[in-house]
Short mmCIF file of N, CA and C in Angstrom, two decimals:
data_model
loop_
_atom_site.label_atom_id
_atom_site.label_comp_id
_atom_site.label_asym_id
_atom_site.label_seq_id
_atom_site.Cartn_x
_atom_site.Cartn_y
_atom_site.Cartn_z
N MET P 1 8.63 -20.99 -4.35
CA MET P 1 7.13 -21.53 -5.08
C MET P 1 7.27 -20.67 -6.45
N PRO P 2 7.35 -21.82 -7.45
CA PRO P 2 7.14 -20.42 -8.65
C PRO P 2 6.13 -19.39 -9.20
N ILE P 3 6.46 -18.74 -9.75
CA ILE P 3 5.48 -17.60 -10.13
C ILE P 3 5.27 -17.98 -10.98
N GLY P 4 3.60 -17.80 -10.53
CA GLY P 4 1.89 -18.19 -10.89
C GLY P 4 1.33 -18.97 -10.04
N ASP P 5 2.12 -19.63 -8.99
CA ASP P 5 1.17 -20.87 -8.01
C ASP P 5 0.63 -19.81 -7.28
N TYR P 6 -0.49 -20.50 -6.96
CA TYR P 6 -1.57 -19.45 -5.70
C TYR P 6 -1.62 -20.28 -4.96
N ASP P 7 -1.32 -20.09 -3.66
CA ASP P 7 -1.53 -20.93 -2.76
C ASP P 7 -2.73 -20.12 -1.74
N GLY P 8 -3.67 -19.92 -2.11
CA GLY P 8 -5.10 -18.53 -1.01
C GLY P 8 -5.84 -19.53 -0.98
N PRO P 9 -7.11 -18.99 -0.66
CA PRO P 9 -8.15 -19.67 -1.36
C PRO P 9 -8.96 -20.47 -2.22
N THR P 10 -9.38 -21.12 -2.04
CA THR P 10 -10.49 -21.61 -3.41
C THR P 10 -10.83 -20.02 -4.28
N PRO P 11 -10.96 -19.88 -4.81
CA PRO P 11 -11.66 -18.78 -5.57
C PRO P 11 -13.59 -19.27 -5.82
N PRO P 12 -14.02 -18.43 -5.47
CA PRO P 12 -15.08 -18.68 -6.08
C PRO P 12 -15.60 -19.86 -7.02
N LYS P 13 -16.76 -20.31 -7.51
CA LYS P 13 -17.01 -21.02 -8.76
C LYS P 13 -18.34 -20.01 -9.23
N TYR P 14 -18.14 -20.12 -10.86
CA TYR P 14 -19.26 -19.56 -11.15
C TYR P 14 -20.38 -20.59 -12.27
N GLY P 15 -21.54 -20.30 -12.45
CA GLY P 15 -22.46 -21.14 -12.42
C GLY P 15 -22.33 -21.38 -14.11
N PRO P 16 -22.13 -21.80 -15.41
CA PRO P 16 -22.55 -21.84 -16.26
C PRO P 16 -23.70 -20.98 -17.12
N GLU P 17 -24.18 -20.54 -16.58
CA GLU P 17 -24.84 -19.12 -17.02
C GLU P 17 -24.53 -17.78 -16.73
N THR P 18 -23.26 -17.56 -16.30
CA THR P 18 -22.89 -16.41 -15.76
C THR P 18 -21.26 -16.63 -15.77
N GLU P 19 -20.60 -15.35 -16.50
CA GLU P 19 -19.30 -15.47 -16.41
C GLU P 19 -18.74 -14.23 -15.53
N PRO P 20 -17.47 -14.30 -15.07
CA PRO P 20 -16.74 -12.97 -13.86
C PRO P 20 -17.30 -11.73 -15.08
N ASP P 21 -17.51 -10.85 -13.92
CA ASP P 21 -17.73 -9.21 -14.47
C ASP P 21 -16.93 -8.80 -15.95
N TRP P 22 -15.66 -9.21 -15.70
CA TRP P 22 -13.86 -8.70 -16.80
C TRP P 22 -14.55 -8.88 -17.84
N VAL P 23 -14.75 -10.58 -17.90
CA VAL P 23 -15.32 -11.42 -19.07
C VAL P 23 -16.52 -10.52 -19.67
N GLN P 24 -17.37 -10.04 -19.10
CA GLN P 24 -19.28 -10.03 -19.22
C GLN P 24 -18.64 -8.59 -20.05
N SER P 25 -17.26 -7.75 -19.80
CA SER P 25 -16.96 -6.84 -20.00
C SER P 25 -16.32 -6.61 -21.37
N ARG P 26 -15.86 -7.56 -21.08
CA ARG P 26 -14.92 -7.85 -22.63
C ARG P 26 -15.75 -7.91 -23.66
N ILE P 27 -16.97 -9.00 -23.64
CA ILE P 27 -18.12 -9.30 -24.26
C ILE P 27 -18.65 -8.32 -24.91
N ALA P 28 -19.32 -7.92 -23.89
CA ALA P 28 -19.90 -6.27 -24.71
C ALA P 28 -19.32 -5.43 -25.28
N ALA P 29 -18.02 -5.20 -25.01
CA ALA P 29 -17.25 -3.85 -25.58
C ALA P 29 -17.51 -4.53 -26.85
N GLU P 30 -16.76 -5.78 -27.16
CA GLU P 30 -16.89 -6.31 -28.60
C GLU P 30 -17.71 -6.64 -29.15
N ALA P 31 -18.75 -6.34 -28.80
CA ALA P 31 -20.00 -6.76 -29.25
C ALA P 31 -20.86 -4.97 -29.52
N GLY P 32 -19.96 -3.98 -29.41
CA GLY P 32 -20.31 -2.56 -29.53
C GLY P 32 -20.90 -2.09 -28.11
N ASP P 33 -21.61 -2.91 -27.22
CA ASP P 33 -22.04 -2.21 -26.20
C ASP P 33 -21.24 -1.69 -25.51
N TYR P 34 -20.92 -0.63 -25.22
CA TYR P 34 -19.60 0.40 -24.70
C TYR P 34 -20.73 0.66 -22.83
N GLU P 35 -21.89 0.52 -23.39
CA GLU P 35 -22.30 1.10 -21.86
C GLU P 35 -22.78 0.13 -20.21
N LYS P 36 -22.59 -0.66 -21.06
CA LYS P 36 -23.24 -2.53 -20.26
C LYS P 36 -21.38 -3.03 -20.24
N SER P 37 -20.58 -2.55 -21.27
CA SER P 37 -18.95 -2.86 -20.84
C SER P 37 -18.98 -2.49 -19.83
N ILE P 38 -18.73 -0.90 -19.40
CA ILE P 38 -18.67 0.36 -19.07
C ILE P 38 -19.43 -0.16 -17.45
N ALA P 39 -20.15 -0.37 -17.15
CA ALA P 39 -21.45 -0.78 -15.98
C ALA P 39 -20.93 -2.64 -15.32
N TYR P 40 -20.83 -3.30 -16.50
CA TYR P 40 -19.67 -4.43 -16.12
C TYR P 40 -18.09 -4.18 -15.80
N GLY P 41 -17.65 -3.54 -16.30
CA GLY P 41 -15.88 -3.06 -15.44
C GLY P 41 -15.89 -2.60 -14.42
N LEU P 42 -17.01 -0.99 -13.74
CA LEU P 42 -17.25 -0.53 -12.55
C LEU P 42 -17.82 -1.86 -11.41
N MET P 43 -18.50 -2.71 -12.17
CA MET P 43 -18.62 -3.74 -10.99
C MET P 43 -17.87 -4.80 -10.69
N HIS P 44 -16.46 -5.12 -11.91
CA HIS P 44 -16.07 -6.09 -11.31
C HIS P 44 -14.50 -5.24 -10.74
N VAL P 45 -14.39 -4.08 -11.09
CA VAL P 45 -13.30 -2.93 -10.02
C VAL P 45 -13.99 -2.96 -8.29
N GLY P 46 -14.84 -2.17 -8.91
CA GLY P 46 -15.61 -2.58 -7.13
C GLY P 46 -15.65 -3.61 -6.32
N ALA P 47 -16.06 -5.12 -7.20
CA ALA P 47 -15.38 -6.05 -6.42
C ALA P 47 -14.17 -6.43 -5.93
N CYS P 48 -13.02 -5.95 -7.12
CA CYS P 48 -11.86 -5.85 -6.24
C CYS P 48 -11.57 -5.08 -5.25
N LEU P 49 -12.09 -4.19 -5.16
CA LEU P 49 -11.70 -2.83 -3.84
C LEU P 49 -12.30 -3.18 -2.82
N GLU P 50 -13.19 -4.17 -2.72
CA GLU P 50 -13.99 -4.78 -1.43
C GLU P 50 -13.17 -5.89 -1.23
N ILE P 51 -12.41 -6.41 -2.08
CA ILE P 51 -11.59 -7.47 -1.45
C ILE P 51 -10.31 -7.07 -1.25
N VAL P 52 -9.96 -6.09 -1.96
CA VAL P 52 -8.82 -5.15 -1.35
C VAL P 52 -9.01 -4.72 0.05
N GLY P 53 -10.00 -4.21 0.18
CA GLY P 53 -10.61 -3.71 1.96
C GLY P 53 -10.42 -4.28 2.61
N GLN P 54 -10.63 -5.77 2.05
CA GLN P 54 -10.74 -6.42 3.14
C GLN P 54 -9.57 -7.00 3.79
N ARG P 55 -8.70 -7.08 2.75
CA ARG P 55 -7.43 -7.71 3.12
C ARG P 55 -6.44 -6.53 3.94
N LEU P 56 -6.92 -5.40 3.54
CA LEU P 56 -6.02 -3.98 4.63
C LEU P 56 -6.55 -4.37 5.70
N SER P 57 -7.14 -4.55 5.90
CA SER P 57 -8.23 -4.19 7.16
C SER P 57 -7.55 -5.26 7.94
N GLU P 58 -7.16 -6.75 6.92
CA GLU P 58 -6.48 -7.80 8.15
C GLU P 58 -5.03 -7.51 8.41
N ILE P 59 -4.65 -6.65 7.36
CA ILE P 59 -3.55 -6.17 7.58
C ILE P 59 -2.77 -5.57 8.84
N SER P 60 -3.89 -4.41 8.58
CA SER P 60 -3.78 -3.72 9.44
C SER P 60 -3.93 -3.86 11.13
N SER P 61 -4.64 -4.97 11.46
CA SER P 61 -5.27 -5.12 12.54
C SER P 61 -3.87 -6.32 12.68
N ALA P 62 -3.41 -6.75 12.25
CA ALA P 62 -1.80 -7.30 12.55
C ALA P 62 -0.97 -6.78 12.71
N LEU P 63 -0.97 -5.78 12.26
CA LEU P 63 0.37 -4.57 12.24
C LEU P 63 -0.32 -4.09 13.38
N GLU P 64 -1.42 -3.90 14.17
CA GLU P 64 -1.40 -3.28 15.21
C GLU P 64 -0.83 -4.43 16.47
N GLY P 65 -0.58 -3.11 17.31
CA GLY P 65 -0.03 -4.09 18.31
C GLY P 65 -0.01 -2.75 20.04
N PRO P 66 0.84 -3.75 20.40
CA PRO P 66 0.46 -2.55 22.42
C PRO P 66 1.53 -1.79 21.77
N ALA P 67 1.31 -0.77 22.72
CA ALA P 67 1.31 0.24 22.62
C ALA P 67 2.73 1.02 23.29
N GLN P 68 3.36 0.76 22.43
CA GLN P 68 4.90 1.46 23.32
C GLN P 68 5.30 2.32 24.34
N PRO P 69 6.04 2.13 25.24
CA PRO P 69 5.99 3.34 26.23
C PRO P 69 7.16 4.51 25.53
N VAL P 70 7.12 5.67 25.47
CA VAL P 70 8.23 6.53 24.95
C VAL P 70 8.94 6.99 25.92
N ASP P 71 10.00 6.59 25.13
CA ASP P 71 11.46 7.08 25.96
C ASP P 71 11.87 8.78 25.72
N PRO P 72 11.83 9.17 26.30
CA PRO P 72 12.08 10.51 26.58
C PRO P 72 13.43 11.11 25.74
N ASP P 73 14.74 10.20 25.89
CA ASP P 73 15.83 10.35 25.92
C ASP P 73 16.15 9.56 24.45
N ASP P 74 15.26 8.99 23.82
CA ASP P 74 15.15 8.55 22.37
C ASP P 74 15.89 9.21 21.20
N PRO P 75 16.85 8.66 20.64
CA PRO P 75 17.24 10.02 19.70
C PRO P 75 16.64 10.05 18.58
N ARG P 76 15.44 8.82 18.45
CA ARG P 76 14.69 8.59 17.13
C ARG P 76 13.69 9.56 17.22
N ARG P 77 13.14 9.96 18.26
CA ARG P 77 11.86 10.52 19.14
C ARG P 77 11.99 11.97 18.05
N ARG P 78 10.82 12.27 18.04
CA ARG P 78 11.15 13.88 17.28
C ARG P 78 10.68 14.47 18.27
N ARG P 79 11.25 15.99 18.44
CA ARG P 79 11.33 16.74 19.12
C ARG P 79 10.22 17.61 19.71
N ASP P 80 9.34 17.63 18.83
CA ASP P 80 7.95 18.27 19.63
C ASP P 80 6.66 17.32 19.77
N GLU P 81 7.02 15.94 19.68
CA GLU P 81 6.45 15.05 20.62
C GLU P 81 5.92 15.47 21.99
N PRO P 82 5.29 15.37 22.46
CA PRO P 82 4.71 15.49 23.89
C PRO P 82 5.65 14.26 24.83
N HIS P 83 6.41 13.77 25.79
CA HIS P 83 6.18 13.09 26.52
C HIS P 83 5.26 12.12 27.43
#
């Protein structure tokens, strides 16, 4: 797959009256309205963190598996671990 191809879910569509938060942030900064720019920037970062949090939850759920029995003779086991 070439770099730049995206095989994930379709991103949400934005209505004609709105732009993504990062675009609004840039427009406000270029207009000199730095408070509005920071507010839109923070909304964008919050949205990104929400997506990352959901993805991390999916990844950690996939990595969790059944507990493995502890072998007391396994050389990889730390010696201070209980049996």
